[in-house]
Coordinates of C-alpha atoms in Angstrom, one line a residue:
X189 CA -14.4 17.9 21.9
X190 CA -17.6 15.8 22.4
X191 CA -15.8 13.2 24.4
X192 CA -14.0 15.9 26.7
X193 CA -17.5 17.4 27.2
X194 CA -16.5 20.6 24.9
X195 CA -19.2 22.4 23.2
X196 CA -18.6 22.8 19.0
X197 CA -17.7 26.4 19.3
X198 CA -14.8 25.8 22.0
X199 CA -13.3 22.9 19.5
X200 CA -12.7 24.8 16.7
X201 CA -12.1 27.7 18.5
X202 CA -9.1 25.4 19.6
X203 CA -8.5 24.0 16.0
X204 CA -8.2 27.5 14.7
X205 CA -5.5 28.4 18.1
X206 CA -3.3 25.9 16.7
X207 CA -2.1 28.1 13.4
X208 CA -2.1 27.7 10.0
X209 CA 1.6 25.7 9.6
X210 CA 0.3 23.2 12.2
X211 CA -2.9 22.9 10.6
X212 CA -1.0 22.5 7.2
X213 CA 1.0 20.1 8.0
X214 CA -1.3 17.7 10.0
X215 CA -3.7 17.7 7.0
X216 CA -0.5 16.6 5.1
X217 CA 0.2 13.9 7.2
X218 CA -3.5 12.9 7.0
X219 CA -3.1 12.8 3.3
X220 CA 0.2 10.9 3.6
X221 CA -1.5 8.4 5.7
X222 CA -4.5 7.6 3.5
X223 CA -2.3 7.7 0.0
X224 CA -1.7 4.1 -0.2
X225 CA -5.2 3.1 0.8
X226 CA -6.6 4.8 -1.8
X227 CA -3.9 3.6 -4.4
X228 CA -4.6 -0.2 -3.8
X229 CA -8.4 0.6 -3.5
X230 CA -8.1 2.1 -7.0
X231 CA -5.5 -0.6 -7.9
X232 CA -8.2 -3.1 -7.4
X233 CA -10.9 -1.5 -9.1
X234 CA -8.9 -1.1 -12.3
X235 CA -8.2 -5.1 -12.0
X236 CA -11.5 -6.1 -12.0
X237 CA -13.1 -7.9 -9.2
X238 CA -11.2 -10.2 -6.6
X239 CA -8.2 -9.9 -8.8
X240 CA -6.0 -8.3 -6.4
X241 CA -7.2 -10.2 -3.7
X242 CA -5.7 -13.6 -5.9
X243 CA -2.6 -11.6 -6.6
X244 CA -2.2 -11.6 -2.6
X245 CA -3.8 -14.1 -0.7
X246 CA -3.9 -17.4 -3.7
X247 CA -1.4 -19.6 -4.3
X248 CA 0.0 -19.7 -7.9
X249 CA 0.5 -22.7 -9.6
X250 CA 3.9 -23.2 -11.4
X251 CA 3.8 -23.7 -15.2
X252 CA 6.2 -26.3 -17.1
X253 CA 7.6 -23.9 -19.2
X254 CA 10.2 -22.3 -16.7
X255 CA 9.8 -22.5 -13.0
X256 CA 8.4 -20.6 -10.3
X257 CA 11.0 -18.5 -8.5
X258 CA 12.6 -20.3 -5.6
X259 CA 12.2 -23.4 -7.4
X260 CA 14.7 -25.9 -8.0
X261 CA 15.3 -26.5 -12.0
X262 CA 14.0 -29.4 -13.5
X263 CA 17.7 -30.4 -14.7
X264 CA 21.0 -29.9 -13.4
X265 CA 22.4 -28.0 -16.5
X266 CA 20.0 -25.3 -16.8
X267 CA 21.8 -22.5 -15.0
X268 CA 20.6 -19.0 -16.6
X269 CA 17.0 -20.1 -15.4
X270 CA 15.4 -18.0 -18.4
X271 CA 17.1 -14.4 -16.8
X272 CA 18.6 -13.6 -20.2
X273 CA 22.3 -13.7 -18.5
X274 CA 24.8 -16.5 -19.7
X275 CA 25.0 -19.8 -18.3
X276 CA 28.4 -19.8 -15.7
X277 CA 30.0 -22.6 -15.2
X278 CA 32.1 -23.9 -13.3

């Protein structure tokens, strides 16, 4: 309205033109839009601080116990690689 050099009164004299349905469902789009922002902002506040930020954007460093995923295994004759599914072989 502003930007279009409208006054207040002719822009929500035009909001309310539109109808209630269309009102409805763009304020439900809206919300659809700003759900996962919100989620991962509340996500990271029940972390703690700059946890979620190292689950994203830091590097993890594989242990010795089992390794990472993608990882070749440390010996040829481990094949179940800790999945709980027997070892095939061939």
């Amino acid at each position: 309205g502003w930007w279009h050099g409208k006054t207040a009164g002719a822009v929500v004299h035009e909001f309310l033109d539109q109808g209630p349905w269309e009102i409805l469902i763009r304020v439900f789009v809206k919300f659809l839009a700003f759900l996962p922002l919100f989620a991962v902002w509340e996500i990271g506040r029940a972390l703690g601080d700059g946890k979620l930020f190292e689950l994203f954007f830091t590097r993890r460093v594989c242990a010795s116990v089992s390794p990472c995923f993608g990882a070749a295994p440390a010996t040829a004759d481990v094949a179940s690689h800790d999945t709980g599914r027997p070892a095939i072989h061939s």
